[in-house]
Amino acid sequence: QVQLVESGGGSVQAGNSLRLSCAASGRTLSSYVMGWFRQAPGKEREFVAAIRWNSGGTSYPDSQKGRVIISRDNVKNTVFLEMTSLQPEDTAVYYCAAGRYLVQNSTMYNVWGQGTQVTVSS
């Protein structure tokens, strides 16, 4: 089973950047895609970005494109999420997840990390 551990969260001021990391261990060939989601209290879990492990193809929602970049290091089995121009509305727990398909629905991802808190202040 794939195990995912997020890191890199913290508190930043609006306008700054942050890079999150997701270390994957025990990854199998069936875990073709790594995704990032976020969830704030009382809010629906929201898709942020996803990447195909082998090809590096990416998917972003229109609301995030240009502000976030997802990348992966296949040697280190690590996926990164670089976020720029952070705003208070970006405050949430950020989760990485593994799945088979490059989709934006959280229900299509099978394995989830514990999450890392990102807090953006004005």
mmCIF file of N, CA and C in Angstrom:
data_model
loop_
_atom_site.group_PDB
_atom_site.id
_atom_site.type_symbol
_atom_site.label_atom_id
_atom_site.label_comp_id
_atom_site.label_asym_id
_atom_site.label_seq_id
_atom_site.Cartn_x
_atom_site.Cartn_y
_atom_site.Cartn_z
ATOM 1 N N GLN A 1 0.843 -1.193 0.000
ATOM 2 C CA GLN A 1 0.000 0.000 0.000
ATOM 3 C C GLN A 1 0.879 1.244 0.000
ATOM 4 N N VAL A 2 0.453 2.238 -0.732
ATOM 5 C CA VAL A 2 1.151 3.508 -0.765
ATOM 6 C C VAL A 2 0.900 4.239 0.545
ATOM 7 N N GLN A 3 1.952 4.816 1.090
ATOM 8 C CA GLN A 3 1.838 5.665 2.263
ATOM 9 C C GLN A 3 2.352 7.050 1.911
ATOM 10 N N LEU A 4 1.602 8.062 2.312
ATOM 11 C CA LEU A 4 1.899 9.430 1.931
ATOM 12 C C LEU A 4 2.065 10.286 3.176
ATOM 13 N N VAL A 5 3.095 11.107 3.181
ATOM 14 C CA VAL A 5 3.362 12.004 4.290
ATOM 15 C C VAL A 5 3.622 13.395 3.741
ATOM 16 N N GLU A 6 2.757 14.333 4.111
ATOM 17 C CA GLU A 6 2.914 15.713 3.680
ATOM 18 C C GLU A 6 3.809 16.475 4.642
ATOM 19 N N SER A 7 4.471 17.485 4.113
ATOM 20 C CA SER A 7 5.264 18.379 4.928
ATOM 21 C C SER A 7 5.366 19.719 4.221
ATOM 22 N N GLY A 8 5.838 20.711 4.934
ATOM 23 C CA GLY A 8 6.057 22.020 4.351
ATOM 24 C C GLY A 8 4.995 23.043 4.667
ATOM 25 N N GLY A 9 3.937 22.641 5.345
ATOM 26 C CA GLY A 9 2.913 23.589 5.712
ATOM 27 C C GLY A 9 3.384 24.524 6.800
ATOM 28 N N GLY A 10 2.626 25.578 7.013
ATOM 29 C CA GLY A 10 2.965 26.554 8.021
ATOM 30 C C GLY A 10 2.179 27.820 7.827
ATOM 31 N N SER A 11 2.605 28.858 8.505
ATOM 32 C CA SER A 11 1.957 30.161 8.437
ATOM 33 C C SER A 11 2.784 31.114 7.599
ATOM 34 N N VAL A 12 2.134 31.765 6.657
ATOM 35 C CA VAL A 12 2.793 32.730 5.789
ATOM 36 C C VAL A 12 1.911 33.952 5.642
ATOM 37 N N GLN A 13 2.515 35.025 5.222
ATOM 38 C CA GLN A 13 1.771 36.241 4.945
ATOM 39 C C GLN A 13 1.261 36.237 3.512
ATOM 40 N N ALA A 14 0.153 36.905 3.306
ATOM 41 C CA ALA A 14 -0.431 36.995 1.976
ATOM 42 C C ALA A 14 0.585 37.544 0.984
ATOM 43 N N GLY A 15 0.580 36.954 -0.201
ATOM 44 C CA GLY A 15 1.501 37.353 -1.246
ATOM 45 C C GLY A 15 2.763 36.522 -1.302
ATOM 46 N N ASN A 16 3.023 35.772 -0.257
ATOM 47 C CA ASN A 16 4.221 34.944 -0.226
ATOM 48 C C ASN A 16 3.983 33.596 -0.881
ATOM 49 N N SER A 17 5.035 32.820 -0.956
ATOM 50 C CA SER A 17 4.994 31.508 -1.588
ATOM 51 C C SER A 17 5.295 30.422 -0.576
ATOM 52 N N LEU A 18 4.888 29.220 -0.923
ATOM 53 C CA LEU A 18 5.104 28.081 -0.054
ATOM 54 C C LEU A 18 5.217 26.838 -0.911
ATOM 55 N N ARG A 19 6.085 25.930 -0.521
ATOM 56 C CA ARG A 19 6.216 24.662 -1.214
ATOM 57 C C ARG A 19 5.911 23.521 -0.270
ATOM 58 N N LEU A 20 4.930 22.731 -0.641
ATOM 59 C CA LEU A 20 4.575 21.546 0.103
ATOM 60 C C LEU A 20 5.219 20.323 -0.533
ATOM 61 N N SER A 21 5.517 19.338 0.287
ATOM 62 C CA SER A 21 6.092 18.098 -0.187
ATOM 63 C C SER A 21 5.230 16.930 0.249
ATOM 64 N N CYS A 22 5.204 15.917 -0.566
ATOM 65 C CA CYS A 22 4.501 14.691 -0.251
ATOM 66 C C CYS A 22 5.437 13.533 -0.555
ATOM 67 N N ALA A 23 5.901 12.884 0.483
ATOM 68 C CA ALA A 23 6.796 11.749 0.337
ATOM 69 C C ALA A 23 5.989 10.470 0.268
ATOM 70 N N ALA A 24 6.199 9.709 -0.780
ATOM 71 C CA ALA A 24 5.476 8.467 -0.993
ATOM 72 C C ALA A 24 6.396 7.286 -0.740
ATOM 73 N N SER A 25 5.904 6.335 0.000
ATOM 74 C CA SER A 25 6.631 5.102 0.242
ATOM 75 C C SER A 25 5.729 3.932 -0.096
ATOM 76 N N GLY A 26 6.345 2.854 -0.536
ATOM 77 C CA GLY A 26 5.569 1.697 -0.911
ATOM 78 C C GLY A 26 4.691 1.918 -2.130
ATOM 79 N N ARG A 27 5.101 2.815 -2.998
ATOM 80 C CA ARG A 27 4.302 3.131 -4.177
ATOM 81 C C ARG A 27 4.253 1.936 -5.123
ATOM 82 N N THR A 28 3.082 1.698 -5.650
ATOM 83 C CA THR A 28 2.878 0.635 -6.608
ATOM 84 C C THR A 28 2.624 1.212 -7.988
ATOM 85 N N LEU A 29 2.720 0.365 -8.982
ATOM 86 C CA LEU A 29 2.496 0.810 -10.350
ATOM 87 C C LEU A 29 1.054 1.208 -10.601
ATOM 88 N N SER A 30 0.143 0.775 -9.743
ATOM 89 C CA SER A 30 -1.253 1.133 -9.909
ATOM 90 C C SER A 30 -1.547 2.561 -9.464
ATOM 91 N N SER A 31 -0.631 3.164 -8.724
ATOM 92 C CA SER A 31 -0.794 4.543 -8.286
ATOM 93 C C SER A 31 -0.169 5.453 -9.329
ATOM 94 N N TYR A 32 -0.925 5.709 -10.367
ATOM 95 C CA TYR A 32 -0.403 6.445 -11.511
ATOM 96 C C TYR A 32 -0.399 7.952 -11.314
ATOM 97 N N VAL A 33 -1.231 8.436 -10.411
ATOM 98 C CA VAL A 33 -1.472 9.860 -10.275
ATOM 99 C C VAL A 33 -1.320 10.282 -8.830
ATOM 100 N N MET A 34 -0.718 11.433 -8.642
ATOM 101 C CA MET A 34 -0.646 12.070 -7.335
ATOM 102 C C MET A 34 -1.399 13.385 -7.401
ATOM 103 N N GLY A 35 -2.244 13.610 -6.425
ATOM 104 C CA GLY A 35 -3.045 14.814 -6.401
ATOM 105 C C GLY A 35 -2.901 15.573 -5.100
ATOM 106 N N TRP A 36 -3.208 16.843 -5.163
ATOM 107 C CA TRP A 36 -3.276 17.703 -3.990
ATOM 108 C C TRP A 36 -4.690 18.232 -3.843
ATOM 109 N N PHE A 37 -5.221 18.160 -2.633
ATOM 110 C CA PHE A 37 -6.524 18.686 -2.293
ATOM 111 C C PHE A 37 -6.396 19.542 -1.051
ATOM 112 N N ARG A 38 -7.383 20.378 -0.837
ATOM 113 C CA ARG A 38 -7.396 21.177 0.377
ATOM 114 C C ARG A 38 -8.808 21.215 0.947
ATOM 115 N N GLN A 39 -8.874 21.404 2.251
ATOM 116 C CA GLN A 39 -10.164 21.467 2.911
ATOM 117 C C GLN A 39 -10.081 22.402 4.112
ATOM 118 N N ALA A 40 -10.936 23.387 4.110
ATOM 119 C CA ALA A 40 -11.078 24.290 5.241
ATOM 120 C C ALA A 40 -12.274 23.856 6.074
ATOM 121 N N PRO A 41 -12.291 24.186 7.361
ATOM 122 C CA PRO A 41 -13.427 23.810 8.206
ATOM 123 C C PRO A 41 -14.749 24.301 7.627
ATOM 124 N N GLY A 42 -15.714 23.400 7.535
ATOM 125 C CA GLY A 42 -17.015 23.749 7.000
ATOM 126 C C GLY A 42 -17.079 23.847 5.496
ATOM 127 N N LYS A 43 -15.986 23.558 4.816
ATOM 128 C CA LYS A 43 -15.943 23.647 3.364
ATOM 129 C C LYS A 43 -15.764 22.266 2.743
ATOM 130 N N GLU A 44 -16.162 22.179 1.495
ATOM 131 C CA GLU A 44 -15.977 20.954 0.733
ATOM 132 C C GLU A 44 -14.501 20.780 0.388
ATOM 133 N N ARG A 45 -14.084 19.533 0.317
ATOM 134 C CA ARG A 45 -12.722 19.271 -0.107
ATOM 135 C C ARG A 45 -12.557 19.699 -1.566
ATOM 136 N N GLU A 46 -11.495 20.421 -1.845
ATOM 137 C CA GLU A 46 -11.314 21.066 -3.129
ATOM 138 C C GLU A 46 -10.051 20.579 -3.820
ATOM 139 N N PHE A 47 -10.165 20.296 -5.085
ATOM 140 C CA PHE A 47 -9.033 19.873 -5.895
ATOM 141 C C PHE A 47 -8.099 21.045 -6.158
ATOM 142 N N VAL A 48 -6.807 20.790 -6.040
ATOM 143 C CA VAL A 48 -5.802 21.823 -6.252
ATOM 144 C C VAL A 48 -4.939 21.532 -7.475
ATOM 145 N N ALA A 49 -4.451 20.313 -7.587
ATOM 146 C CA ALA A 49 -3.580 19.949 -8.699
ATOM 147 C C ALA A 49 -3.366 18.447 -8.692
ATOM 148 N N ALA A 50 -2.965 17.908 -9.829
ATOM 149 C CA ALA A 50 -2.622 16.501 -9.921
ATOM 150 C C ALA A 50 -1.572 16.314 -11.003
ATOM 151 N N ILE A 51 -0.842 15.223 -10.900
ATOM 152 C CA ILE A 51 0.228 14.945 -11.843
ATOM 153 C C ILE A 51 0.321 13.455 -12.093
ATOM 154 N N ARG A 52 0.561 13.094 -13.322
ATOM 155 C CA ARG A 52 0.845 11.714 -13.674
ATOM 156 C C ARG A 52 2.282 11.387 -13.314
ATOM 157 N N TRP A 53 2.456 10.301 -12.602
ATOM 158 C CA TRP A 53 3.777 9.953 -12.123
ATOM 159 C C TRP A 53 4.757 9.685 -13.269
ATOM 160 N N ASN A 54 4.327 8.988 -14.282
ATOM 161 C CA ASN A 54 5.253 8.591 -15.332
ATOM 162 C C ASN A 54 5.512 9.694 -16.360
ATOM 163 N N SER A 55 4.480 10.316 -16.859
ATOM 164 C CA SER A 55 4.641 11.298 -17.922
ATOM 165 C C SER A 55 4.857 12.715 -17.420
ATOM 166 N N GLY A 56 4.421 12.998 -16.208
ATOM 167 C CA GLY A 56 4.492 14.351 -15.694
ATOM 168 C C GLY A 56 3.363 15.243 -16.141
ATOM 169 N N GLY A 57 2.398 14.693 -16.866
ATOM 170 C CA GLY A 57 1.244 15.467 -17.261
ATOM 171 C C GLY A 57 0.490 15.970 -16.045
ATOM 172 N N THR A 58 -0.053 17.175 -16.146
ATOM 173 C CA THR A 58 -0.662 17.815 -14.994
ATOM 174 C C THR A 58 -2.105 18.192 -15.253
ATOM 175 N N SER A 59 -2.811 18.431 -14.172
ATOM 176 C CA SER A 59 -4.175 18.910 -14.218
ATOM 177 C C SER A 59 -4.353 19.950 -13.125
ATOM 178 N N TYR A 60 -4.961 21.070 -13.481
ATOM 179 C CA TYR A 60 -5.242 22.132 -12.533
ATOM 180 C C TYR A 60 -6.664 22.627 -12.737
ATOM 181 N N PRO A 61 -7.334 22.999 -11.669
ATOM 182 C CA PRO A 61 -8.605 23.705 -11.862
ATOM 183 C C PRO A 61 -8.323 25.109 -12.370
ATOM 184 N N ASP A 62 -9.289 25.682 -13.062
ATOM 185 C CA ASP A 62 -9.100 27.023 -13.607
ATOM 186 C C ASP A 62 -8.798 28.040 -12.517
ATOM 187 N N SER A 63 -9.344 27.817 -11.334
ATOM 188 C CA SER A 63 -9.152 28.759 -10.248
ATOM 189 C C SER A 63 -7.725 28.761 -9.716
ATOM 190 N N GLN A 64 -6.981 27.720 -9.965
ATOM 191 C CA GLN A 64 -5.635 27.593 -9.430
ATOM 192 C C GLN A 64 -4.540 27.745 -10.484
ATOM 193 N N LYS A 65 -4.870 27.549 -11.723
ATOM 194 C CA LYS A 65 -3.863 27.583 -12.767
ATOM 195 C C LYS A 65 -3.141 28.922 -12.787
ATOM 196 N N GLY A 66 -1.821 28.852 -12.785
ATOM 197 C CA GLY A 66 -1.006 30.043 -12.756
ATOM 198 C C GLY A 66 -0.521 30.407 -11.367
ATOM 199 N N ARG A 67 -1.168 29.906 -10.340
ATOM 200 C CA ARG A 67 -0.772 30.177 -8.972
ATOM 201 C C ARG A 67 -0.113 28.985 -8.302
ATOM 202 N N VAL A 68 -0.364 27.798 -8.803
ATOM 203 C CA VAL A 68 0.235 26.602 -8.228
ATOM 204 C C VAL A 68 0.946 25.813 -9.316
ATOM 205 N N ILE A 69 1.990 25.138 -8.920
ATOM 206 C CA ILE A 69 2.729 24.255 -9.813
ATOM 207 C C ILE A 69 2.961 22.941 -9.083
ATOM 208 N N ILE A 70 2.548 21.863 -9.698
ATOM 209 C CA ILE A 70 2.798 20.543 -9.150
ATOM 210 C C ILE A 70 3.933 19.909 -9.931
ATOM 211 N N SER A 71 4.799 19.219 -9.234
ATOM 212 C CA SER A 71 5.920 18.543 -9.862
ATOM 213 C C SER A 71 6.237 17.286 -9.077
ATOM 214 N N ARG A 72 7.054 16.451 -9.666
ATOM 215 C CA ARG A 72 7.423 15.230 -8.964
ATOM 216 C C ARG A 72 8.870 14.870 -9.233
ATOM 217 N N ASP A 73 9.478 14.234 -8.268
ATOM 218 C CA ASP A 73 10.824 13.696 -8.363
ATOM 219 C C ASP A 73 10.677 12.189 -8.286
ATOM 220 N N ASN A 74 10.763 11.532 -9.420
ATOM 221 C CA ASN A 74 10.522 10.100 -9.457
ATOM 222 C C ASN A 74 11.623 9.301 -8.768
ATOM 223 N N VAL A 75 12.812 9.885 -8.669
ATOM 224 C CA VAL A 75 13.902 9.200 -7.983
ATOM 225 C C VAL A 75 13.663 9.189 -6.481
ATOM 226 N N LYS A 76 13.228 10.311 -5.953
ATOM 227 C CA LYS A 76 12.993 10.438 -4.517
ATOM 228 C C LYS A 76 11.565 10.113 -4.113
ATOM 229 N N ASN A 77 10.720 9.769 -5.084
ATOM 230 C CA ASN A 77 9.324 9.430 -4.806
ATOM 231 C C ASN A 77 8.636 10.534 -4.018
ATOM 232 N N THR A 78 8.807 11.742 -4.486
ATOM 233 C CA THR A 78 8.260 12.903 -3.809
ATOM 234 C C THR A 78 7.530 13.789 -4.799
ATOM 235 N N VAL A 79 6.392 14.283 -4.379
ATOM 236 C CA VAL A 79 5.601 15.217 -5.165
ATOM 237 C C VAL A 79 5.583 16.551 -4.446
ATOM 238 N N PHE A 80 5.679 17.617 -5.213
ATOM 239 C CA PHE A 80 5.734 18.955 -4.653
ATOM 240 C C PHE A 80 4.553 19.782 -5.133
ATOM 241 N N LEU A 81 4.151 20.701 -4.309
ATOM 242 C CA LEU A 81 3.158 21.692 -4.680
ATOM 243 C C LEU A 81 3.717 23.058 -4.334
ATOM 244 N N GLU A 82 4.039 23.823 -5.359
ATOM 245 C CA GLU A 82 4.516 25.180 -5.165
ATOM 246 C C GLU A 82 3.352 26.143 -5.334
ATOM 247 N N MET A 83 3.125 26.939 -4.325
ATOM 248 C CA MET A 83 2.032 27.887 -4.332
ATOM 249 C C MET A 83 2.594 29.293 -4.229
ATOM 250 N N THR A 84 2.120 30.154 -5.091
ATOM 251 C CA THR A 84 2.553 31.541 -5.105
ATOM 252 C C THR A 84 1.361 32.455 -4.894
ATOM 253 N N SER A 85 1.658 33.689 -4.553
ATOM 254 C CA SER A 85 0.628 34.706 -4.336
ATOM 255 C C SER A 85 -0.468 34.213 -3.410
ATOM 256 N N LEU A 86 -0.068 33.621 -2.320
ATOM 257 C CA LEU A 86 -1.028 33.053 -1.382
ATOM 258 C C LEU A 86 -1.912 34.130 -0.782
ATOM 259 N N GLN A 87 -3.164 33.787 -0.601
ATOM 260 C CA GLN A 87 -4.163 34.676 -0.034
ATOM 261 C C GLN A 87 -4.831 34.003 1.151
ATOM 262 N N PRO A 88 -5.470 34.785 2.024
ATOM 263 C CA PRO A 88 -6.121 34.181 3.192
ATOM 264 C C PRO A 88 -7.108 33.074 2.842
ATOM 265 N N GLU A 89 -7.765 33.172 1.706
ATOM 266 C CA GLU A 89 -8.704 32.132 1.309
ATOM 267 C C GLU A 89 -8.031 30.818 0.949
ATOM 268 N N ASP A 90 -6.711 30.819 0.854
ATOM 269 C CA ASP A 90 -5.969 29.586 0.628
ATOM 270 C C ASP A 90 -5.735 28.815 1.917
ATOM 271 N N THR A 91 -6.106 29.386 3.040
ATOM 272 C CA THR A 91 -5.937 28.723 4.325
ATOM 273 C C THR A 91 -6.766 27.444 4.367
ATOM 274 N N ALA A 92 -6.113 26.335 4.642
ATOM 275 C CA ALA A 92 -6.782 25.039 4.661
ATOM 276 C C ALA A 92 -5.783 23.979 5.074
ATOM 277 N N VAL A 93 -6.296 22.795 5.320
ATOM 278 C CA VAL A 93 -5.447 21.628 5.439
ATOM 279 C C VAL A 93 -5.244 21.075 4.039
ATOM 280 N N TYR A 94 -4.012 20.888 3.666
ATOM 281 C CA TYR A 94 -3.687 20.396 2.340
ATOM 282 C C TYR A 94 -3.304 18.924 2.426
ATOM 283 N N TYR A 95 -3.938 18.132 1.580
ATOM 284 C CA TYR A 95 -3.720 16.693 1.552
ATOM 285 C C TYR A 95 -3.144 16.275 0.211
ATOM 286 N N CYS A 96 -2.241 15.340 0.232
ATOM 287 C CA CYS A 96 -1.870 14.678 -1.006
ATOM 288 C C CYS A 96 -2.554 13.324 -1.059
ATOM 289 N N ALA A 97 -2.768 12.846 -2.261
ATOM 290 C CA ALA A 97 -3.503 11.618 -2.462
ATOM 291 C C ALA A 97 -2.975 10.896 -3.687
ATOM 292 N N ALA A 98 -3.198 9.602 -3.720
ATOM 293 C CA ALA A 98 -2.770 8.770 -4.835
ATOM 294 C C ALA A 98 -3.967 8.081 -5.453
ATOM 295 N N GLY A 99 -3.950 7.965 -6.759
ATOM 296 C CA GLY A 99 -5.022 7.302 -7.470
ATOM 297 C C GLY A 99 -4.552 6.795 -8.813
ATOM 298 N N ARG A 100 -5.498 6.303 -9.588
ATOM 299 C CA ARG A 100 -5.187 5.743 -10.891
ATOM 300 C C ARG A 100 -5.322 6.736 -12.030
ATOM 301 N N TYR A 101 -6.218 7.695 -11.888
ATOM 302 C CA TYR A 101 -6.590 8.531 -13.016
ATOM 303 C C TYR A 101 -6.360 9.996 -12.723
ATOM 304 N N LEU A 102 -6.061 10.732 -13.774
ATOM 305 C CA LEU A 102 -5.843 12.165 -13.662
ATOM 306 C C LEU A 102 -7.204 12.858 -13.680
ATOM 307 N N VAL A 103 -7.846 12.853 -12.523
ATOM 308 C CA VAL A 103 -9.170 13.433 -12.376
ATOM 309 C C VAL A 103 -9.168 14.390 -11.206
ATOM 310 N N GLN A 104 -10.255 15.130 -11.083
ATOM 311 C CA GLN A 104 -10.337 16.164 -10.068
ATOM 312 C C GLN A 104 -11.274 15.819 -8.922
ATOM 313 N N ASN A 105 -11.953 14.695 -9.004
ATOM 314 C CA ASN A 105 -12.863 14.275 -7.951
ATOM 315 C C ASN A 105 -12.100 13.535 -6.861
ATOM 316 N N SER A 106 -12.254 13.979 -5.637
ATOM 317 C CA SER A 106 -11.532 13.380 -4.526
ATOM 318 C C SER A 106 -11.898 11.920 -4.310
ATOM 319 N N THR A 107 -13.110 11.542 -4.676
ATOM 320 C CA THR A 107 -13.557 10.171 -4.473
ATOM 321 C C THR A 107 -12.821 9.181 -5.354
ATOM 322 N N MET A 108 -12.126 9.648 -6.358
ATOM 323 C CA MET A 108 -11.388 8.771 -7.253
ATOM 324 C C MET A 108 -9.965 8.503 -6.784
ATOM 325 N N TYR A 109 -9.589 9.066 -5.674
ATOM 326 C CA TYR A 109 -8.271 8.834 -5.111
ATOM 327 C C TYR A 109 -8.378 7.859 -3.949
ATOM 328 N N ASN A 110 -7.452 6.939 -3.872
ATOM 329 C CA ASN A 110 -7.563 5.799 -2.975
ATOM 330 C C ASN A 110 -6.794 5.943 -1.671
ATOM 331 N N VAL A 111 -5.671 6.615 -1.705
ATOM 332 C CA VAL A 111 -4.797 6.722 -0.549
ATOM 333 C C VAL A 111 -4.565 8.185 -0.235
ATOM 334 N N TRP A 112 -4.643 8.512 1.039
ATOM 335 C CA TRP A 112 -4.522 9.894 1.482
ATOM 336 C C TRP A 112 -3.487 10.036 2.574
ATOM 337 N N GLY A 113 -2.803 11.172 2.560
ATOM 338 C CA GLY A 113 -1.915 11.505 3.650
ATOM 339 C C GLY A 113 -2.676 12.122 4.803
ATOM 340 N N GLN A 114 -1.957 12.471 5.849
ATOM 341 C CA GLN A 114 -2.571 13.036 7.042
ATOM 342 C C GLN A 114 -2.895 14.514 6.901
ATOM 343 N N GLY A 115 -2.285 15.176 5.950
ATOM 344 C CA GLY A 115 -2.539 16.579 5.721
ATOM 345 C C GLY A 115 -1.526 17.468 6.412
ATOM 346 N N THR A 116 -1.369 18.658 5.872
ATOM 347 C CA THR A 116 -0.504 19.659 6.471
ATOM 348 C C THR A 116 -1.219 21.001 6.433
ATOM 349 N N GLN A 117 -1.178 21.712 7.537
ATOM 350 C CA GLN A 117 -1.924 22.959 7.670
ATOM 351 C C GLN A 117 -1.185 24.096 6.984
ATOM 352 N N VAL A 118 -1.915 24.846 6.187
ATOM 353 C CA VAL A 118 -1.415 26.079 5.588
ATOM 354 C C VAL A 118 -2.293 27.219 6.066
ATOM 355 N N THR A 119 -1.683 28.208 6.672
ATOM 356 C CA THR A 119 -2.407 29.366 7.171
ATOM 357 C C THR A 119 -1.816 30.616 6.548
ATOM 358 N N VAL A 120 -2.653 31.395 5.899
ATOM 359 C CA VAL A 120 -2.221 32.604 5.218
ATOM 360 C C VAL A 120 -2.877 33.792 5.903
ATOM 361 N N SER A 121 -2.072 34.707 6.367
ATOM 362 C CA SER A 121 -2.567 35.883 7.059
ATOM 363 C C SER A 121 -2.359 37.121 6.198
ATOM 364 N N SER A 122 -3.187 38.125 6.440
ATOM 365 C CA SER A 122 -3.094 39.369 5.695
ATOM 366 C C SER A 122 -1.943 40.217 6.190
#
